[in-house]
Amino acid sequence: MPDTRSSKSHQQSPTEWRRRDEIARENLMRRLSETGEKERIMRSLRSKLIECGWRDEMKDLSKDAIRNRGLTKITVDELVSEILPRGRAAVPEDVKRFLLEGVRDFVKRDGVGSGGRQGGGAAEFYDRLGNITTPFVFSA
């Protein structure tokens, strides 16, 4: 019977993967902010969302929610809670791809998480980067 202990020692638990992803994401967000790339990507993203009509759709959803619940009976937090999931789901796939490509291009240019930089293991994180695209889109 083959000894599988050595191969198991290289496997990571889901908790370890999440922690590595957190570190890689923190490093990525820090570098995006430090270099001004985050602001550039956000400007481009806003433009794309306006072009595709997403912004107007969200405005209409917000107006409907306010009309249905009453201006004085809905808080900003309640409005955001109601609209946010629908807004995330309504982002067109081509806009999500555009955002993901922009971040991946930055990672290639900047070398975030590669070699000796803090938070190594970024390659695996970037392979799964699509999982954080939507939260990234809407984070301040």
mmCIF file of N, CA, C and O in Angstrom, residues 17-119:
data_model
loop_
_atom_site.group_PDB
_atom_site.id
_atom_site.type_symbol
_atom_site.label_atom_id
_atom_site.label_comp_id
_atom_site.label_asym_id
_atom_site.label_seq_id
_atom_site.Cartn_x
_atom_site.Cartn_y
_atom_site.Cartn_z
ATOM 1 N N TRP A 17 -7.107 27.686 3.003
ATOM 2 C CA TRP A 17 -7.307 28.348 1.698
ATOM 3 C C TRP A 17 -7.965 29.702 1.891
ATOM 4 O O TRP A 17 -7.578 30.702 1.275
ATOM 5 N N ARG A 18 -8.994 29.767 2.738
ATOM 6 C CA ARG A 18 -9.679 31.043 2.972
ATOM 7 C C ARG A 18 -8.712 32.074 3.550
ATOM 8 O O ARG A 18 -8.723 33.236 3.148
ATOM 9 N N ARG A 19 -7.874 31.644 4.484
ATOM 10 C CA ARG A 19 -6.915 32.571 5.090
ATOM 11 C C ARG A 19 -5.912 33.075 4.047
ATOM 12 O O ARG A 19 -5.598 34.251 4.002
ATOM 13 N N ARG A 20 -5.416 32.153 3.218
ATOM 14 C CA ARG A 20 -4.489 32.567 2.149
ATOM 15 C C ARG A 20 -5.171 33.513 1.184
ATOM 16 O O ARG A 20 -4.574 34.490 0.724
ATOM 17 N N ASP A 21 -6.433 33.225 0.856
ATOM 18 C CA ASP A 21 -7.193 34.117 -0.029
ATOM 19 C C ASP A 21 -7.359 35.501 0.597
ATOM 20 O O ASP A 21 -7.231 36.515 -0.083
ATOM 21 N N GLU A 22 -7.647 35.532 1.907
ATOM 22 C CA GLU A 22 -7.791 36.810 2.606
ATOM 23 C C GLU A 22 -6.507 37.627 2.520
ATOM 24 O O GLU A 22 -6.547 38.826 2.246
ATOM 25 N N ILE A 23 -5.392 36.969 2.780
ATOM 26 C CA ILE A 23 -4.097 37.663 2.734
ATOM 27 C C ILE A 23 -3.811 38.168 1.328
ATOM 28 O O ILE A 23 -3.418 39.326 1.141
ATOM 29 N N ALA A 24 -4.028 37.312 0.329
ATOM 30 C CA ALA A 24 -3.782 37.721 -1.059
ATOM 31 C C ALA A 24 -4.715 38.863 -1.455
ATOM 32 O O ALA A 24 -4.296 39.816 -2.119
ATOM 33 N N ARG A 25 -5.984 38.781 -1.041
ATOM 34 C CA ARG A 25 -6.938 39.841 -1.374
ATOM 35 C C ARG A 25 -6.535 41.151 -0.707
ATOM 36 O O ARG A 25 -6.580 42.217 -1.321
ATOM 37 N N GLU A 26 -6.134 41.085 0.573
ATOM 38 C CA GLU A 26 -5.687 42.287 1.279
ATOM 39 C C GLU A 26 -4.485 42.911 0.574
ATOM 40 O O GLU A 26 -4.417 44.135 0.406
ATOM 41 N N ASN A 27 -3.517 42.077 0.179
ATOM 42 C CA ASN A 27 -2.338 42.581 -0.533
ATOM 43 C C ASN A 27 -2.732 43.216 -1.861
ATOM 44 O O ASN A 27 -2.223 44.274 -2.236
ATOM 45 N N LEU A 28 -3.628 42.554 -2.576
ATOM 46 C CA LEU A 28 -4.090 43.081 -3.859
ATOM 47 C C LEU A 28 -4.782 44.426 -3.669
ATOM 48 O O LEU A 28 -4.475 45.396 -4.362
ATOM 49 N N MET A 29 -5.710 44.496 -2.728
ATOM 50 C CA MET A 29 -6.436 45.747 -2.503
ATOM 51 C C MET A 29 -5.493 46.869 -2.063
ATOM 52 O O MET A 29 -5.642 48.013 -2.489
ATOM 53 N N ARG A 30 -4.521 46.527 -1.227
ATOM 54 C CA ARG A 30 -3.541 47.525 -0.784
ATOM 55 C C ARG A 30 -2.762 48.073 -1.979
ATOM 56 O O ARG A 30 -2.618 49.278 -2.142
ATOM 57 N N ARG A 31 -2.272 47.174 -2.828
ATOM 58 C CA ARG A 31 -1.494 47.603 -4.004
ATOM 59 C C ARG A 31 -2.350 48.385 -4.997
ATOM 60 O O ARG A 31 -1.890 49.363 -5.579
ATOM 61 N N LEU A 32 -3.593 47.960 -5.174
ATOM 62 C CA LEU A 32 -4.488 48.701 -6.064
ATOM 63 C C LEU A 32 -4.664 50.133 -5.566
ATOM 64 O O LEU A 32 -4.630 51.081 -6.356
ATOM 65 N N SER A 33 -4.844 50.292 -4.269
ATOM 66 C CA SER A 33 -5.012 51.630 -3.687
ATOM 67 C C SER A 33 -3.723 52.436 -3.759
ATOM 68 O O SER A 33 -3.745 53.609 -4.154
ATOM 69 N N GLU A 34 -2.608 51.825 -3.387
ATOM 70 C CA GLU A 34 -1.319 52.532 -3.367
ATOM 71 C C GLU A 34 -0.925 53.061 -4.735
ATOM 72 O O GLU A 34 -0.350 54.139 -4.839
ATOM 73 N N THR A 35 -1.223 52.307 -5.765
ATOM 74 C CA THR A 35 -0.797 52.680 -7.106
ATOM 75 C C THR A 35 -1.800 53.571 -7.836
ATOM 76 O O THR A 35 -1.500 54.077 -8.912
ATOM 77 N N GLY A 36 -2.993 53.740 -7.254
ATOM 78 C CA GLY A 36 -4.028 54.518 -7.928
ATOM 79 C C GLY A 36 -4.809 53.707 -8.952
ATOM 80 O O GLY A 36 -5.725 54.213 -9.596
ATOM 81 N N GLU A 37 -4.458 52.433 -9.089
ATOM 82 C CA GLU A 37 -5.123 51.567 -10.069
ATOM 83 C C GLU A 37 -6.579 51.318 -9.684
ATOM 84 O O GLU A 37 -7.446 51.219 -10.548
ATOM 85 N N LYS A 38 -6.860 51.246 -8.398
ATOM 86 C CA LYS A 38 -8.237 51.010 -7.960
ATOM 87 C C LYS A 38 -9.142 52.136 -8.457
ATOM 88 O O LYS A 38 -10.226 51.879 -8.983
ATOM 89 N N GLU A 39 -8.708 53.363 -8.290
ATOM 90 C CA GLU A 39 -9.513 54.505 -8.740
ATOM 91 C C GLU A 39 -9.695 54.481 -10.261
ATOM 92 O O GLU A 39 -10.784 54.758 -10.764
ATOM 93 N N ARG A 40 -8.634 54.131 -10.998
ATOM 94 C CA ARG A 40 -8.741 54.065 -12.447
ATOM 95 C C ARG A 40 -9.745 52.986 -12.867
ATOM 96 O O ARG A 40 -10.603 53.210 -13.715
ATOM 97 N N ILE A 41 -9.654 51.817 -12.231
ATOM 98 C CA ILE A 41 -10.578 50.724 -12.546
ATOM 99 C C ILE A 41 -12.005 51.122 -12.178
ATOM 100 O O ILE A 41 -12.944 50.862 -12.936
ATOM 101 N N MET A 42 -12.183 51.769 -11.028
ATOM 102 C CA MET A 42 -13.515 52.188 -10.598
ATOM 103 C C MET A 42 -14.118 53.200 -11.569
ATOM 104 O O MET A 42 -15.310 53.138 -11.872
ATOM 105 N N ARG A 43 -13.313 54.136 -12.068
ATOM 106 C CA ARG A 43 -13.822 55.101 -13.058
ATOM 107 C C ARG A 43 -14.279 54.381 -14.316
ATOM 108 O O ARG A 43 -15.346 54.667 -14.857
ATOM 109 N N SER A 44 -13.462 53.445 -14.785
ATOM 110 C CA SER A 44 -13.822 52.677 -15.971
ATOM 111 C C SER A 44 -15.079 51.856 -15.733
ATOM 112 O O SER A 44 -15.951 51.757 -16.595
ATOM 113 N N LEU A 45 -15.170 51.265 -14.554
ATOM 114 C CA LEU A 45 -16.334 50.461 -14.201
ATOM 115 C C LEU A 45 -17.601 51.315 -14.176
ATOM 116 O O LEU A 45 -18.634 50.930 -14.735
ATOM 117 N N ARG A 46 -17.524 52.474 -13.535
ATOM 118 C CA ARG A 46 -18.690 53.375 -13.507
ATOM 119 C C ARG A 46 -19.149 53.707 -14.918
ATOM 120 O O ARG A 46 -20.340 53.677 -15.218
ATOM 121 N N SER A 47 -18.191 54.006 -15.765
ATOM 122 C CA SER A 47 -18.510 54.343 -17.155
ATOM 123 C C SER A 47 -19.209 53.178 -17.861
ATOM 124 O O SER A 47 -20.222 53.362 -18.544
ATOM 125 N N LYS A 48 -18.680 51.974 -17.687
ATOM 126 C CA LYS A 48 -19.282 50.784 -18.309
ATOM 127 C C LYS A 48 -20.699 50.547 -17.788
ATOM 128 O O LYS A 48 -21.595 50.188 -18.550
ATOM 129 N N LEU A 49 -20.892 50.711 -16.480
ATOM 130 C CA LEU A 49 -22.215 50.485 -15.896
ATOM 131 C C LEU A 49 -23.230 51.519 -16.377
ATOM 132 O O LEU A 49 -24.400 51.205 -16.583
ATOM 133 N N ILE A 50 -22.783 52.737 -16.589
ATOM 134 C CA ILE A 50 -23.669 53.767 -17.138
ATOM 135 C C ILE A 50 -24.004 53.440 -18.591
ATOM 136 O O ILE A 50 -25.173 53.483 -18.992
ATOM 137 N N GLU A 51 -22.979 53.077 -19.368
ATOM 138 C CA GLU A 51 -23.181 52.748 -20.789
ATOM 139 C C GLU A 51 -24.182 51.619 -20.994
ATOM 140 O O GLU A 51 -24.979 51.659 -21.926
ATOM 141 N N CYS A 52 -24.141 50.599 -20.145
ATOM 142 C CA CYS A 52 -25.005 49.432 -20.344
ATOM 143 C C CYS A 52 -26.389 49.623 -19.728
ATOM 144 O O CYS A 52 -27.248 48.743 -19.853
ATOM 145 N N GLY A 53 -26.627 50.753 -19.056
ATOM 146 C CA GLY A 53 -27.942 51.030 -18.498
ATOM 147 C C GLY A 53 -28.149 50.499 -17.085
ATOM 148 O O GLY A 53 -29.229 50.658 -16.513
ATOM 149 N N TRP A 54 -27.125 49.903 -16.511
ATOM 150 C CA TRP A 54 -27.236 49.345 -15.164
ATOM 151 C C TRP A 54 -27.569 50.430 -14.145
ATOM 152 O O TRP A 54 -28.428 50.239 -13.285
ATOM 153 N N ARG A 55 -26.917 51.560 -14.245
ATOM 154 C CA ARG A 55 -27.132 52.653 -13.287
ATOM 155 C C ARG A 55 -28.587 53.121 -13.318
ATOM 156 O O ARG A 55 -29.214 53.295 -12.261
ATOM 157 N N ASP A 56 -29.132 53.307 -14.509
ATOM 158 C CA ASP A 56 -30.528 53.728 -14.630
ATOM 159 C C ASP A 56 -31.479 52.673 -14.077
ATOM 160 O O ASP A 56 -32.481 52.999 -13.436
ATOM 161 N N GLU A 57 -31.149 51.401 -14.311
ATOM 162 C CA GLU A 57 -31.960 50.306 -13.779
ATOM 163 C C GLU A 57 -31.974 50.345 -12.250
ATOM 164 O O GLU A 57 -33.019 50.163 -11.618
ATOM 165 N N MET A 58 -30.812 50.602 -11.644
ATOM 166 C CA MET A 58 -30.729 50.667 -10.184
ATOM 167 C C MET A 58 -31.474 51.887 -9.648
ATOM 168 O O MET A 58 -32.111 51.823 -8.588
ATOM 169 N N LYS A 59 -31.412 52.987 -10.384
ATOM 170 C CA LYS A 59 -32.164 54.182 -9.985
ATOM 171 C C LYS A 59 -33.660 53.887 -9.977
ATOM 172 O O LYS A 59 -34.366 54.239 -9.029
ATOM 173 N N ASP A 60 -34.125 53.220 -11.033
ATOM 174 C CA ASP A 60 -35.544 52.870 -11.125
ATOM 175 C C ASP A 60 -35.957 51.918 -10.002
ATOM 176 O O ASP A 60 -37.028 52.085 -9.404
ATOM 177 N N LEU A 61 -35.120 50.922 -9.711
ATOM 178 C CA LEU A 61 -35.414 50.003 -8.604
ATOM 179 C C LEU A 61 -35.492 50.752 -7.280
ATOM 180 O O LEU A 61 -36.367 50.486 -6.450
ATOM 181 N N SER A 62 -34.593 51.697 -7.084
ATOM 182 C CA SER A 62 -34.589 52.486 -5.845
ATOM 183 C C SER A 62 -35.842 53.343 -5.737
ATOM 184 O O SER A 62 -36.477 53.404 -4.672
ATOM 185 N N LYS A 63 -36.208 53.984 -6.816
ATOM 186 C CA LYS A 63 -37.422 54.815 -6.813
ATOM 187 C C LYS A 63 -38.653 53.965 -6.512
ATOM 188 O O LYS A 63 -39.523 54.380 -5.734
ATOM 189 N N ASP A 64 -38.730 52.783 -7.122
ATOM 190 C CA ASP A 64 -39.865 51.885 -6.875
ATOM 191 C C ASP A 64 -39.922 51.461 -5.406
ATOM 192 O O ASP A 64 -41.001 51.438 -4.807
ATOM 193 N N ALA A 65 -38.772 51.122 -4.850
ATOM 194 C CA ALA A 65 -38.732 50.700 -3.445
ATOM 195 C C ALA A 65 -39.180 51.836 -2.533
ATOM 196 O O ALA A 65 -39.939 51.622 -1.582
ATOM 197 N N ILE A 66 -38.757 53.033 -2.828
ATOM 198 C CA ILE A 66 -39.140 54.200 -2.021
ATOM 199 C C ILE A 66 -40.631 54.470 -2.166
ATOM 200 O O ILE A 66 -41.329 54.724 -1.179
ATOM 201 N N ARG A 67 -41.141 54.393 -3.391
ATOM 202 C CA ARG A 67 -42.576 54.595 -3.621
ATOM 203 C C ARG A 67 -43.409 53.554 -2.881
ATOM 204 O O ARG A 67 -44.419 53.885 -2.263
ATOM 205 N N ASN A 68 -42.971 52.299 -2.957
ATOM 206 C CA ASN A 68 -43.723 51.208 -2.333
ATOM 207 C C ASN A 68 -43.717 51.278 -0.809
ATOM 208 O O ASN A 68 -44.698 50.912 -0.168
ATOM 209 N N ARG A 69 -42.625 51.712 -0.229
ATOM 210 C CA ARG A 69 -42.509 51.715 1.236
ATOM 211 C C ARG A 69 -42.758 53.101 1.834
ATOM 212 O O ARG A 69 -42.991 53.207 3.023
ATOM 213 N N GLY A 70 -42.660 54.123 1.022
ATOM 214 C CA GLY A 70 -42.840 55.483 1.515
ATOM 215 C C GLY A 70 -41.509 56.118 1.866
ATOM 216 O O GLY A 70 -40.668 55.493 2.506
ATOM 217 N N LEU A 71 -41.348 57.353 1.443
ATOM 218 C CA LEU A 71 -40.081 58.063 1.622
ATOM 219 C C LEU A 71 -39.663 58.131 3.093
ATOM 220 O O LEU A 71 -38.489 57.966 3.423
ATOM 221 N N THR A 72 -40.619 58.339 3.975
ATOM 222 C CA THR A 72 -40.274 58.478 5.398
ATOM 223 C C THR A 72 -40.240 57.140 6.125
ATOM 224 O O THR A 72 -39.893 57.094 7.301
ATOM 225 N N LYS A 73 -40.598 56.059 5.425
ATOM 226 C CA LYS A 73 -40.667 54.753 6.087
ATOM 227 C C LYS A 73 -39.548 53.805 5.683
ATOM 228 O O LYS A 73 -39.539 52.664 6.095
ATOM 229 N N ILE A 74 -38.626 54.275 4.876
ATOM 230 C CA ILE A 74 -37.504 53.425 4.468
ATOM 231 C C ILE A 74 -36.204 54.154 4.779
ATOM 232 O O ILE A 74 -36.055 55.342 4.499
ATOM 233 N N THR A 75 -35.292 53.443 5.391
ATOM 234 C CA THR A 75 -33.989 54.038 5.701
ATOM 235 C C THR A 75 -33.023 53.732 4.553
ATOM 236 O O THR A 75 -33.279 52.850 3.722
ATOM 237 N N VAL A 76 -31.924 54.435 4.528
ATOM 238 C CA VAL A 76 -30.902 54.198 3.511
ATOM 239 C C VAL A 76 -30.390 52.759 3.622
ATOM 240 O O VAL A 76 -30.233 52.063 2.617
ATOM 241 N N ASP A 77 -30.174 52.301 4.851
ATOM 242 C CA ASP A 77 -29.693 50.931 5.058
ATOM 243 C C ASP A 77 -30.684 49.903 4.514
ATOM 244 O O ASP A 77 -30.289 48.904 3.908
ATOM 245 N N GLU A 78 -31.968 50.134 4.742
ATOM 246 C CA GLU A 78 -32.986 49.220 4.216
ATOM 247 C C GLU A 78 -33.008 49.235 2.693
ATOM 248 O O GLU A 78 -33.128 48.186 2.053
ATOM 249 N N LEU A 79 -32.878 50.423 2.127
ATOM 250 C CA LEU A 79 -32.852 50.545 0.670
ATOM 251 C C LEU A 79 -31.648 49.808 0.094
ATOM 252 O O LEU A 79 -31.777 49.044 -0.870
ATOM 253 N N VAL A 80 -30.499 50.002 0.694
ATOM 254 C CA VAL A 80 -29.288 49.319 0.231
ATOM 255 C C VAL A 80 -29.447 47.807 0.360
ATOM 256 O O VAL A 80 -29.110 47.056 -0.564
ATOM 257 N N SER A 81 -29.986 47.352 1.491
ATOM 258 C CA SER A 81 -30.193 45.908 1.689
ATOM 259 C C SER A 81 -31.116 45.316 0.636
ATOM 260 O O SER A 81 -30.931 44.180 0.206
ATOM 261 N N GLU A 82 -32.098 46.089 0.232
ATOM 262 C CA GLU A 82 -33.053 45.605 -0.773
ATOM 263 C C GLU A 82 -32.468 45.635 -2.184
ATOM 264 O O GLU A 82 -32.680 44.718 -2.965
ATOM 265 N N ILE A 83 -31.721 46.664 -2.513
ATOM 266 C CA ILE A 83 -31.235 46.866 -3.876
ATOM 267 C C ILE A 83 -29.914 46.150 -4.152
ATOM 268 O O ILE A 83 -29.682 45.668 -5.257
ATOM 269 N N LEU A 84 -29.027 46.065 -3.171
ATOM 270 C CA LEU A 84 -27.690 45.524 -3.384
ATOM 271 C C LEU A 84 -27.669 44.136 -4.031
ATOM 272 O O LEU A 84 -26.973 43.942 -5.037
ATOM 273 N N PRO A 85 -28.409 43.157 -3.509
ATOM 274 C CA PRO A 85 -28.359 41.833 -4.149
ATOM 275 C C PRO A 85 -28.840 41.865 -5.600
ATOM 276 O O PRO A 85 -28.260 41.205 -6.465
ATOM 277 N N ARG A 86 -29.862 42.656 -5.852
ATOM 278 C CA ARG A 86 -30.378 42.761 -7.221
ATOM 279 C C ARG A 86 -29.366 43.488 -8.114
ATOM 280 O O ARG A 86 -29.198 43.150 -9.285
ATOM 281 N N GLY A 87 -28.699 44.480 -7.540
ATOM 282 C CA GLY A 87 -27.692 45.216 -8.298
ATOM 283 C C GLY A 87 -26.514 44.339 -8.676
ATOM 284 O O GLY A 87 -26.045 44.362 -9.818
ATOM 285 N N ARG A 88 -26.057 43.543 -7.735
ATOM 286 C CA ARG A 88 -24.944 42.629 -8.018
ATOM 287 C C ARG A 88 -25.328 41.626 -9.090
ATOM 288 O O ARG A 88 -24.554 41.331 -9.990
ATOM 289 N N ALA A 89 -26.524 41.092 -8.967
ATOM 290 C CA ALA A 89 -26.975 40.088 -9.936
ATOM 291 C C ALA A 89 -27.195 40.690 -11.319
ATOM 292 O O ALA A 89 -27.085 39.982 -12.327
ATOM 293 N N ALA A 90 -27.470 41.988 -11.377
ATOM 294 C CA ALA A 90 -27.784 42.633 -12.652
ATOM 295 C C ALA A 90 -26.552 43.121 -13.410
ATOM 296 O O ALA A 90 -26.679 43.575 -14.553
ATOM 297 N N VAL A 91 -25.376 43.047 -12.808
ATOM 298 C CA VAL A 91 -24.160 43.483 -13.518
ATOM 299 C C VAL A 91 -23.939 42.527 -14.690
ATOM 300 O O VAL A 91 -23.831 41.314 -14.494
ATOM 301 N N PRO A 92 -23.904 43.061 -15.914
ATOM 302 C CA PRO A 92 -23.725 42.197 -17.081
ATOM 303 C C PRO A 92 -22.403 41.424 -17.039
ATOM 304 O O PRO A 92 -21.393 41.914 -16.531
ATOM 305 N N GLU A 93 -22.429 40.224 -17.574
ATOM 306 C CA GLU A 93 -21.244 39.359 -17.573
ATOM 307 C C GLU A 93 -20.058 40.016 -18.271
ATOM 308 O O GLU A 93 -18.927 39.871 -17.821
ATOM 309 N N ASP A 94 -20.298 40.750 -19.360
ATOM 310 C CA ASP A 94 -19.167 41.381 -20.053
ATOM 311 C C ASP A 94 -18.518 42.458 -19.181
ATOM 312 O O ASP A 94 -17.303 42.659 -19.234
ATOM 313 N N VAL A 95 -19.294 43.114 -18.335
ATOM 314 C CA VAL A 95 -18.725 44.109 -17.422
ATOM 315 C C VAL A 95 -17.916 43.407 -16.332
ATOM 316 O O VAL A 95 -16.828 43.856 -15.969
ATOM 317 N N LYS A 96 -18.422 42.291 -15.823
ATOM 318 C CA LYS A 96 -17.666 41.516 -14.829
ATOM 319 C C LYS A 96 -16.348 41.028 -15.430
ATOM 320 O O LYS A 96 -15.308 41.084 -14.776
ATOM 321 N N ARG A 97 -16.400 40.548 -16.685
ATOM 322 C CA ARG A 97 -15.173 40.092 -17.354
ATOM 323 C C ARG A 97 -14.185 41.236 -17.517
ATOM 324 O O ARG A 97 -12.983 41.082 -17.291
ATOM 325 N N PHE A 98 -14.692 42.409 -17.911
ATOM 326 C CA PHE A 98 -13.854 43.597 -18.062
ATOM 327 C C PHE A 98 -13.139 43.913 -16.747
ATOM 328 O O PHE A 98 -11.934 44.166 -16.721
ATOM 329 N N LEU A 99 -13.877 43.878 -15.651
ATOM 330 C CA LEU A 99 -13.300 44.159 -14.339
ATOM 331 C C LEU A 99 -12.246 43.117 -13.973
ATOM 332 O O LEU A 99 -11.137 43.452 -13.551
ATOM 333 N N LEU A 100 -12.575 41.858 -14.143
ATOM 334 C CA LEU A 100 -11.650 40.781 -13.817
ATOM 335 C C LEU A 100 -10.376 40.875 -14.658
ATOM 336 O O LEU A 100 -9.271 40.734 -14.135
ATOM 337 N N GLU A 101 -10.520 41.164 -15.939
ATOM 338 C CA GLU A 101 -9.343 41.309 -16.803
ATOM 339 C C GLU A 101 -8.479 42.483 -16.362
ATOM 340 O O GLU A 101 -7.253 42.395 -16.377
ATOM 341 N N GLY A 102 -9.111 43.579 -15.967
ATOM 342 C CA GLY A 102 -8.362 44.735 -15.485
ATOM 343 C C GLY A 102 -7.539 44.406 -14.253
ATOM 344 O O GLY A 102 -6.372 44.778 -14.142
ATOM 345 N N VAL A 103 -8.145 43.667 -13.325
ATOM 346 C CA VAL A 103 -7.428 43.291 -12.101
ATOM 347 C C VAL A 103 -6.323 42.293 -12.428
ATOM 348 O O VAL A 103 -5.198 42.412 -11.934
ATOM 349 N N ARG A 104 -6.624 41.323 -13.279
ATOM 350 C CA ARG A 104 -5.591 40.340 -13.653
ATOM 351 C C ARG A 104 -4.424 41.000 -14.373
ATOM 352 O O ARG A 104 -3.267 40.673 -14.112
ATOM 353 N N ASP A 105 -4.720 41.948 -15.269
ATOM 354 C CA ASP A 105 -3.649 42.669 -15.960
ATOM 355 C C ASP A 105 -2.777 43.422 -14.962
ATOM 356 O O ASP A 105 -1.551 43.439 -15.072
ATOM 357 N N PHE A 106 -3.416 44.040 -13.980
ATOM 358 C CA PHE A 106 -2.664 44.747 -12.952
ATOM 359 C C PHE A 106 -1.767 43.786 -12.190
ATOM 360 O O PHE A 106 -0.596 44.088 -11.929
ATOM 361 N N VAL A 107 -2.301 42.630 -11.830
ATOM 362 C CA VAL A 107 -1.520 41.635 -11.081
ATOM 363 C C VAL A 107 -0.297 41.219 -11.894
ATOM 364 O O VAL A 107 0.810 41.124 -11.354
ATOM 365 N N LYS A 108 -0.485 40.998 -13.191
ATOM 366 C CA LYS A 108 0.655 40.615 -14.041
ATOM 367 C C LYS A 108 1.686 41.733 -14.113
ATOM 368 O O LYS A 108 2.881 41.484 -14.035
ATOM 369 N N ARG A 109 1.226 42.973 -14.281
ATOM 370 C CA ARG A 109 2.145 44.113 -14.380
ATOM 371 C C ARG A 109 2.851 44.386 -13.064
ATOM 372 O O ARG A 109 4.040 44.657 -13.027
ATOM 373 N N ASP A 110 2.096 44.355 -11.968
ATOM 374 C CA ASP A 110 2.616 44.748 -10.663
ATOM 375 C C ASP A 110 3.321 43.597 -9.947
ATOM 376 O O ASP A 110 4.157 43.830 -9.091
ATOM 377 N N GLY A 111 2.968 42.377 -10.275
ATOM 378 C CA GLY A 111 3.570 41.225 -9.627
ATOM 379 C C GLY A 111 3.089 41.018 -8.204
ATOM 380 O O GLY A 111 3.801 40.466 -7.382
ATOM 381 N N VAL A 112 1.873 41.453 -7.897
ATOM 382 C CA VAL A 112 1.320 41.315 -6.545
ATOM 383 C C VAL A 112 1.367 39.861 -6.120
ATOM 384 O O VAL A 112 0.896 38.979 -6.821
ATOM 385 N N GLY A 113 1.952 39.613 -4.959
ATOM 386 C CA GLY A 113 1.963 38.272 -4.381
ATOM 387 C C GLY A 113 2.942 37.305 -5.003
ATOM 388 O O GLY A 113 2.989 36.157 -4.621
ATOM 389 N N SER A 114 3.760 37.752 -5.937
ATOM 390 C CA SER A 114 4.692 36.819 -6.569
ATOM 391 C C SER A 114 6.022 36.808 -5.844
ATOM 392 O O SER A 114 6.371 37.749 -5.158
ATOM 393 N N GLY A 115 6.727 35.752 -6.028
ATOM 394 C CA GLY A 115 8.083 35.636 -5.493
ATOM 395 C C GLY A 115 8.175 35.983 -4.028
ATOM 396 O O GLY A 115 7.504 35.418 -3.204
ATOM 397 N N GLY A 116 9.026 36.970 -3.716
ATOM 398 C CA GLY A 116 9.285 37.296 -2.339
ATOM 399 C C GLY A 116 8.293 38.234 -1.694
ATOM 400 O O GLY A 116 8.425 38.559 -0.541
ATOM 401 N N ARG A 117 7.300 38.694 -2.429
ATOM 402 C CA ARG A 117 6.348 39.610 -1.812
ATOM 403 C C ARG A 117 5.518 38.906 -0.761
ATOM 404 O O ARG A 117 5.227 37.736 -0.872
ATOM 405 N N GLN A 118 5.103 39.671 0.217
ATOM 406 C CA GLN A 118 4.319 39.129 1.328
ATOM 407 C C GLN A 118 3.016 38.529 0.813
ATOM 408 O O GLN A 118 2.409 39.032 -0.111
ATOM 409 N N GLY A 119 2.593 37.425 1.454
ATOM 410 C CA GLY A 119 1.302 36.830 1.136
ATOM 411 C C GLY A 119 1.347 35.904 -0.045
ATOM 412 O O GLY A 119 0.365 35.720 -0.720
#
